[in-house]
Amino acid sequence: MSNLETRPREEVCAAGSHAPSSGTGIPARVEILDHRQVPLGGTRAMDVRRTLPQRVRSLVGAWCFLDHYGPDDVSTSDGMQVPPHPHTGLQTVSWLFDGEILHRDSVGSLQTVRPGELNLMTAGRGISHSEESPAGLRPPLLHGVQLWVALPGDRLGDEPFFEHHGDLPVWSGPGGERVQVLVGALRVAGVELRSAATVFTPLVGAQVDLPAGGSVQVEVDPRFEHALLVDTGETSFEGVPVPVASLGYVEPGCSTLTVSAGDGPVRAVLIGGEPFAEEIVMWWNFVGRSHDDVAAARADWMAQVEVVQDDGADGSGADGAGEVVPVPVPGDGGTRYTPGASGRRFGEVVGYDGGPLPAPVLPDVRLKPRRRPA
């Protein structure tokens, strides 16, 4: 999924930044991070609940972005329609609770993802993709999460690739408890669950499902920081209530973590990883290490995108009389690829019914680190 905000925030994350230790060797209490509502824009887009990044905490391990959406009724609408758009320096992790999403990308992938399956796209130096609700008969609801993982600096120049995993490891408990690992590994009741998905830093991601009154303890790497996103149900994380659509964060130091349900069933997503050791600049759909990285990625993408008028004429931003030509609304058409786009940095997505998404205008100041108070 793209970040379709027309004025995306600059996000720069300090290397290895995480909550200070209590000084006792015992991890600090669970920190509750509330979401913010973000309209993704365009007449066919949707609202999402974003818990990463935010000013108080931008990263959990290398996880740098978390959008939570739905359940949305897509039975009488176009559903999700995210036009071709670029990414650099990250992996996109698409995970559904309900529904289907069709992924297309510039390396030739065409893959539908469904609940319990993982679509993982590694952008490296640059890739573009689209996501859409499949045409025709499809499930009536769309509900899930979209996450990004920042790539380490030595992987920023890698060639892009895509992978789909339809057989991820699952642990099922005697009372209806269930844990499924998306990426990385953890242990439950002495059983190791390890995903075959490609990662470039130590990470874990898992879905946790509990019946009413249920509980599960997972064994995790104590070097990791962790966070739990609650999708549904009255949930406690390490004994601390975490509201629906919020993130409960625990600093490094835990070798086990316990998730418990109240009077109803619970669904949640656990993420974690070693505190990321590099600063990143994240703007729109790009992750880099500097303002110049992001500016160059934007320029390279816009060199592949051409704004066109209703009559098919080229759009240059102003007409012959000097009148400003409005930039097309994302998802509403009005763009096309420039000649030779398929051979450029971000390639070309083939088969999507619509033009590529123009990038927002960069801020009029250089992107620079935002640091938390000491």
Coordinates of N, CA and C in Angstrom, one line a residue, residues 127-266:
I127 N 11.5 0.1 -6.9 CA 10.5 -0.8 -7.5 C 9.2 0.0 -7.5
S128 N 8.2 -0.3 -8.3 CA 6.9 0.2 -8.2 C 5.9 -0.9 -8.3
H129 N 4.7 -0.6 -7.7 CA 3.7 -1.6 -7.6 C 2.3 -1.0 -7.5
S130 N 1.3 -1.7 -7.7 CA -0.1 -1.3 -7.5 C -0.8 -2.4 -6.6
E131 N -1.9 -2.0 -5.9 CA -2.7 -2.9 -5.2 C -4.1 -2.6 -5.4
E132 N -4.9 -3.6 -5.6 CA -6.3 -3.4 -5.8 C -7.2 -4.5 -5.4
S133 N -8.4 -4.2 -5.1 CA -9.4 -5.3 -4.8 C -9.7 -6.0 -6.1
P134 N -9.6 -7.3 -6.2 CA -9.9 -8.0 -7.5 C -11.2 -7.7 -8.0
A135 N -11.3 -7.6 -9.4 CA -12.6 -7.3 -10.0 C -13.5 -8.6 -10.0
G136 N -14.8 -8.4 -10.1 CA -15.7 -9.5 -10.1 C -16.0 -10.0 -8.7
L137 N -16.3 -11.3 -8.6 CA -16.7 -11.9 -7.3 C -15.5 -11.9 -6.4
R138 N -15.7 -11.3 -5.2 CA -14.7 -11.3 -4.2 C -15.3 -11.2 -2.8
P139 N -14.6 -11.5 -1.7 CA -15.1 -11.4 -0.4 C -15.6 -10.0 -0.1
P140 N -16.7 -9.9 0.7 CA -17.3 -8.5 0.9 C -16.6 -7.6 1.8
L141 N -15.7 -8.1 2.6 CA -14.9 -7.2 3.5 C -13.5 -7.2 3.2
L142 N -12.8 -6.0 3.5 CA -11.4 -5.9 3.4 C -10.9 -5.4 4.7
H143 N -9.9 -6.1 5.3 CA -9.5 -5.8 6.7 C -8.0 -6.3 6.8
G144 N -7.1 -5.5 7.3 CA -5.8 -6.0 7.4 C -4.8 -4.9 7.9
V145 N -3.5 -5.2 7.7 CA -2.5 -4.3 8.1 C -1.5 -4.2 6.9
Q146 N -0.8 -3.1 6.8 CA 0.3 -2.9 5.9 C 1.5 -2.4 6.7
L147 N 2.6 -3.1 6.6 CA 3.8 -2.7 7.3 C 4.9 -2.5 6.4
W148 N 5.9 -1.7 6.8 CA 7.1 -1.6 6.1 C 8.3 -1.9 7.0
V149 N 9.3 -2.4 6.4 CA 10.6 -2.7 7.1 C 11.7 -2.0 6.5
A150 N 12.5 -1.2 7.2 CA 13.6 -0.4 6.7 C 14.7 -1.4 6.4
L151 N 15.3 -1.2 5.2 CA 16.5 -2.0 4.8 C 17.7 -1.4 5.4
P152 N 18.7 -2.3 5.8 CA 20.0 -1.7 6.2 C 20.7 -1.0 5.1
G153 N 21.7 -0.2 5.4 CA 22.4 0.6 4.4 C 23.0 -0.2 3.3
D154 N 23.6 -1.4 3.7 CA 24.3 -2.2 2.7 C 23.3 -2.9 1.7
R155 N 22.0 -2.7 1.9 CA 21.0 -3.3 1.0 C 20.3 -2.3 0.1
L156 N 20.6 -1.0 0.3 CA 19.9 0.0 -0.4 C 20.0 0.0 -1.9
G157 N 21.1 -0.6 -2.4 CA 21.4 -0.7 -3.8 C 21.0 -2.0 -4.4
D158 N 20.4 -2.9 -3.6 CA 20.0 -4.2 -4.2 C 19.0 -4.1 -5.2
E159 N 19.0 -5.1 -6.1 CA 17.9 -5.2 -7.1 C 16.6 -5.6 -6.4
P160 N 15.5 -5.1 -6.9 CA 14.2 -5.4 -6.2 C 13.7 -6.8 -6.5
F161 N 12.9 -7.4 -5.6 CA 12.3 -8.7 -5.9 C 11.0 -8.8 -5.0
F162 N 10.2 -9.8 -5.4 CA 9.0 -10.1 -4.7 C 8.9 -11.5 -4.3
E163 N 8.2 -11.8 -3.2 CA 8.0 -13.2 -2.8 C 6.6 -13.3 -2.1
H164 N 6.0 -14.5 -2.3 CA 4.7 -14.8 -1.7 C 4.8 -16.1 -0.9
H165 N 4.3 -16.1 0.3 CA 4.3 -17.2 1.1 C 2.9 -17.6 1.5
G166 N 2.5 -18.8 1.1 CA 1.2 -19.3 1.4 C 1.1 -20.4 2.4
D167 N 2.3 -20.8 3.0 CA 2.3 -21.9 3.9 C 3.2 -21.5 5.1
L168 N 2.7 -20.6 5.9 CA 3.5 -20.1 7.0 C 3.2 -20.9 8.3
P169 N 4.2 -21.0 9.2 CA 4.1 -21.9 10.3 C 3.0 -21.4 11.3
V170 N 2.3 -22.3 11.9 CA 1.2 -22.1 12.8 C 1.3 -23.0 14.0
W171 N 1.1 -22.4 15.2 CA 0.9 -23.2 16.5 C -0.5 -23.0 16.9
S172 N -1.2 -24.2 17.2 CA -2.6 -24.1 17.7 C -2.6 -24.8 19.1
G173 N -3.2 -24.1 20.0 CA -3.3 -24.5 21.4 C -4.5 -25.3 21.7
P174 N -4.6 -26.0 22.8 CA -5.7 -26.9 23.1 C -7.0 -26.1 23.4
G175 N -6.9 -24.8 23.7 CA -8.2 -24.1 24.0 C -8.6 -23.2 22.8
G176 N -8.0 -23.3 21.7 CA -8.3 -22.5 20.5 C -7.3 -21.3 20.3
E177 N -6.2 -21.3 21.1 CA -5.2 -20.3 20.9 C -4.5 -20.6 19.6
R178 N -4.0 -19.5 19.0 CA -3.4 -19.7 17.7 C -2.3 -18.6 17.5
V179 N -1.1 -19.0 17.0 CA 0.0 -18.1 16.7 C 0.5 -18.5 15.3
Q180 N 0.5 -17.5 14.4 CA 1.1 -17.7 13.0 C 2.2 -16.7 12.8
V181 N 3.4 -17.2 12.4 CA 4.5 -16.3 12.2 C 4.6 -15.9 10.7
L182 N 4.7 -14.5 10.5 CA 4.8 -14.0 9.2 C 6.2 -14.0 8.8
V183 N 7.1 -13.3 9.6 CA 8.5 -13.2 9.3 C 9.3 -13.6 10.6
G184 N 10.5 -14.0 10.4 CA 11.4 -14.3 11.6 C 10.9 -15.5 12.3
A185 N 11.2 -15.6 13.6 CA 10.9 -16.8 14.4 C 10.6 -16.5 15.8
L186 N 9.8 -17.3 16.5 CA 9.6 -17.4 17.9 C 9.2 -18.8 18.3
R187 N 9.1 -19.0 19.6 CA 8.7 -20.3 20.1 C 7.5 -20.2 21.0
V188 N 6.6 -21.2 20.8 CA 5.4 -21.3 21.6 C 5.3 -22.7 22.2
A189 N 5.2 -22.8 23.5 CA 5.1 -24.2 24.1 C 6.2 -25.1 23.7
G190 N 7.4 -24.5 23.5 CA 8.6 -25.3 23.2 C 8.7 -25.6 21.7
V191 N 7.8 -25.1 20.9 CA 7.8 -25.4 19.4 C 8.3 -24.1 18.7
E192 N 9.3 -24.3 17.9 CA 9.8 -23.1 17.1 C 9.0 -23.0 15.9
L193 N 8.6 -21.7 15.6 CA 7.9 -21.3 14.4 C 8.8 -20.4 13.6
R194 N 9.2 -20.8 12.5 CA 10.2 -20.0 11.7 C 9.6 -19.8 10.3
S195 N 9.5 -18.5 9.9 CA 9.0 -18.2 8.5 C 10.2 -18.3 7.5
A196 N 9.9 -18.7 6.3 CA 10.9 -18.7 5.2 C 11.0 -17.3 4.5
A197 N 10.3 -16.3 5.0 CA 10.3 -15.0 4.3 C 11.7 -14.4 4.5
T198 N 12.2 -13.7 3.5 CA 13.5 -13.0 3.5 C 13.5 -11.8 4.4
V199 N 14.4 -11.7 5.3 CA 14.7 -10.5 6.1 C 16.1 -10.2 6.1
F200 N 16.5 -8.9 6.4 CA 17.8 -8.5 6.3 C 18.4 -8.0 7.6
T201 N 17.5 -7.9 8.6 CA 17.9 -7.6 10.0 C 17.1 -8.6 10.9
P202 N 17.6 -8.8 12.1 CA 16.8 -9.7 13.0 C 15.4 -9.1 13.3
L203 N 14.4 -9.9 13.0 CA 13.0 -9.4 13.0 C 12.1 -10.6 13.4
V204 N 10.9 -10.2 13.9 CA 9.8 -11.1 14.1 C 8.5 -10.4 13.8
G205 N 7.5 -11.1 13.2 CA 6.2 -10.7 13.1 C 5.2 -11.8 13.1
A206 N 4.1 -11.7 13.9 CA 3.2 -12.9 14.1 C 1.8 -12.4 14.4
Q207 N 0.8 -13.1 13.9 CA -0.6 -12.9 14.3 C -0.9 -13.8 15.5
V208 N -1.6 -13.2 16.5 CA -2.0 -13.9 17.7 C -3.5 -13.9 17.7
D209 N -4.2 -15.1 17.9 CA -5.6 -15.2 18.0 C -5.9 -16.0 19.3
L210 N -6.8 -15.4 20.1 CA -7.2 -16.0 21.4 C -8.7 -16.1 21.5
P211 N -9.2 -17.2 22.1 CA -10.6 -17.2 22.5 C -10.8 -16.3 23.7
A212 N -12.1 -16.1 24.0 CA -12.4 -15.3 25.2 C -11.8 -16.0 26.4
G213 N -11.1 -15.2 27.3 CA -10.5 -15.7 28.5 C -9.2 -16.4 28.2
G214 N -8.7 -16.5 27.0 CA -7.5 -17.2 26.6 C -6.3 -16.4 26.9
S215 N -5.1 -17.2 26.8 CA -3.8 -16.5 27.0 C -2.8 -17.3 26.3
V216 N -1.7 -16.7 25.9 CA -0.6 -17.4 25.3 C 0.7 -16.7 25.7
Q217 N 1.7 -17.5 26.0 CA 3.0 -17.0 26.3 C 4.0 -17.4 25.1
V218 N 4.6 -16.4 24.5 CA 5.6 -16.7 23.4 C 7.0 -16.4 23.9
E219 N 7.9 -17.3 23.5 CA 9.3 -17.1 23.8 C 10.0 -16.3 22.7
V220 N 10.7 -15.2 23.1 CA 11.2 -14.3 22.1 C 12.7 -14.0 22.4
D221 N 13.3 -13.3 21.5 CA 14.7 -13.0 21.6 C 14.8 -11.8 22.5
P222 N 15.5 -11.9 23.7 CA 15.6 -10.7 24.6 C 16.3 -9.5 24.1
R223 N 17.0 -9.7 23.0 CA 17.7 -8.5 22.3 C 16.7 -7.6 21.6
F224 N 15.5 -8.1 21.4 CA 14.5 -7.4 20.6 C 13.7 -6.5 21.4
E225 N 13.2 -5.4 20.8 CA 12.1 -4.6 21.3 C 10.9 -5.1 20.6
H226 N 9.7 -5.0 21.2 CA 8.5 -5.6 20.7 C 7.3 -4.6 20.8
A227 N 6.3 -4.8 20.0 CA 5.1 -4.1 20.1 C 3.9 -4.9 19.6
L228 N 2.8 -4.7 20.2 CA 1.6 -5.5 19.9 C 0.5 -4.6 19.4
L229 N 0.0 -4.8 18.2 CA -1.1 -4.0 17.7 C -2.4 -4.9 17.9
V230 N -3.3 -4.2 18.6 CA -4.6 -4.9 18.8 C -5.6 -4.6 17.7
D231 N -6.1 -5.7 17.1 CA -7.1 -5.5 16.0 C -8.5 -5.6 16.6
T232 N -8.8 -6.6 17.4 CA -10.1 -6.8 18.0 C -9.9 -7.4 19.4
G233 N -10.9 -7.0 20.3 CA -11.0 -7.6 21.6 C -10.3 -6.9 22.7
E234 N -10.8 -7.2 23.9 CA -10.2 -6.7 25.1 C -8.9 -7.4 25.4
T235 N -7.8 -6.7 25.3 CA -6.5 -7.4 25.2 C -5.5 -6.8 26.3
S236 N -4.8 -7.7 26.9 CA -3.7 -7.3 27.8 C -2.4 -7.9 27.3
F237 N -1.3 -7.0 27.4 CA 0.0 -7.4 26.9 C 0.9 -7.2 28.1
E238 N 1.5 -8.3 28.5 CA 2.3 -8.3 29.8 C 1.5 -7.7 30.9
G239 N 0.2 -8.1 31.0 CA -0.6 -7.6 32.1 C -1.2 -6.2 32.0
V240 N -0.8 -5.5 30.9 CA -1.3 -4.1 30.7 C -2.3 -4.1 29.6
P241 N -3.5 -3.5 29.9 CA -4.5 -3.4 28.8 C -4.0 -2.5 27.6
V242 N -4.2 -3.0 26.4 CA -3.9 -2.2 25.2 C -5.2 -2.0 24.4
P243 N -5.6 -0.8 24.2 CA -6.9 -0.5 23.5 C -6.8 -1.0 22.0
V244 N -8.0 -1.3 21.5 CA -8.1 -1.7 20.1 C -7.5 -0.5 19.2
A245 N -6.7 -0.9 18.2 CA -6.1 0.0 17.2 C -4.9 0.7 17.8
S246 N -4.5 0.4 19.0 CA -3.3 1.0 19.6 C -2.2 0.0 19.6
L247 N -1.0 0.5 19.9 CA 0.2 -0.3 19.9 C 0.8 -0.3 21.3
G248 N 1.0 -1.5 21.9 CA 1.7 -1.7 23.2 C 3.1 -2.0 23.0
Y249 N 4.0 -1.2 23.5 CA 5.5 -1.3 23.2 C 6.2 -1.8 24.5
V250 N 7.2 -2.7 24.3 CA 8.0 -3.2 25.4 C 9.5 -3.1 24.9
E251 N 10.3 -2.5 25.7 CA 11.7 -2.4 25.3 C 12.5 -3.7 25.4
P252 N 13.7 -3.8 24.9 CA 14.5 -5.0 24.9 C 14.6 -5.5 26.4
G253 N 14.8 -6.9 26.5 CA 15.0 -7.5 27.8 C 14.1 -8.6 28.1
C254 N 13.0 -8.7 27.4 CA 12.1 -9.8 27.7 C 12.4 -11.1 26.9
S255 N 12.4 -12.2 27.6 CA 12.6 -13.5 26.9 C 11.3 -14.2 26.7
T256 N 10.2 -13.8 27.4 CA 8.8 -14.2 27.1 C 7.9 -13.0 27.1
L257 N 6.8 -13.2 26.4 CA 5.8 -12.1 26.3 C 4.4 -12.9 26.4
T258 N 3.5 -12.3 27.2 CA 2.2 -12.9 27.4 C 1.1 -12.0 26.8
V259 N 0.2 -12.6 26.0 CA -0.9 -11.9 25.5 C -2.2 -12.6 26.1
S260 N -3.1 -11.8 26.6 CA -4.3 -12.4 27.2 C -5.6 -11.7 26.7
A261 N -6.6 -12.5 26.6 CA -8.0 -12.0 26.2 C -8.9 -11.8 27.4
G262 N -9.8 -10.8 27.2 CA -10.8 -10.6 28.2 C -12.0 -11.4 28.0
D263 N -13.2 -10.7 28.0 CA -14.5 -11.4 27.8 C -14.8 -11.9 26.4
G264 N -14.0 -11.4 25.4 CA -14.3 -11.8 24.0 C -13.0 -12.2 23.4
P265 N -13.1 -12.8 22.1 CA -11.9 -13.2 21.4 C -11.0 -12.0 21.0
V266 N -9.8 -12.3 20.8 CA -8.8 -11.3 20.5 C -8.0 -11.7 19.3

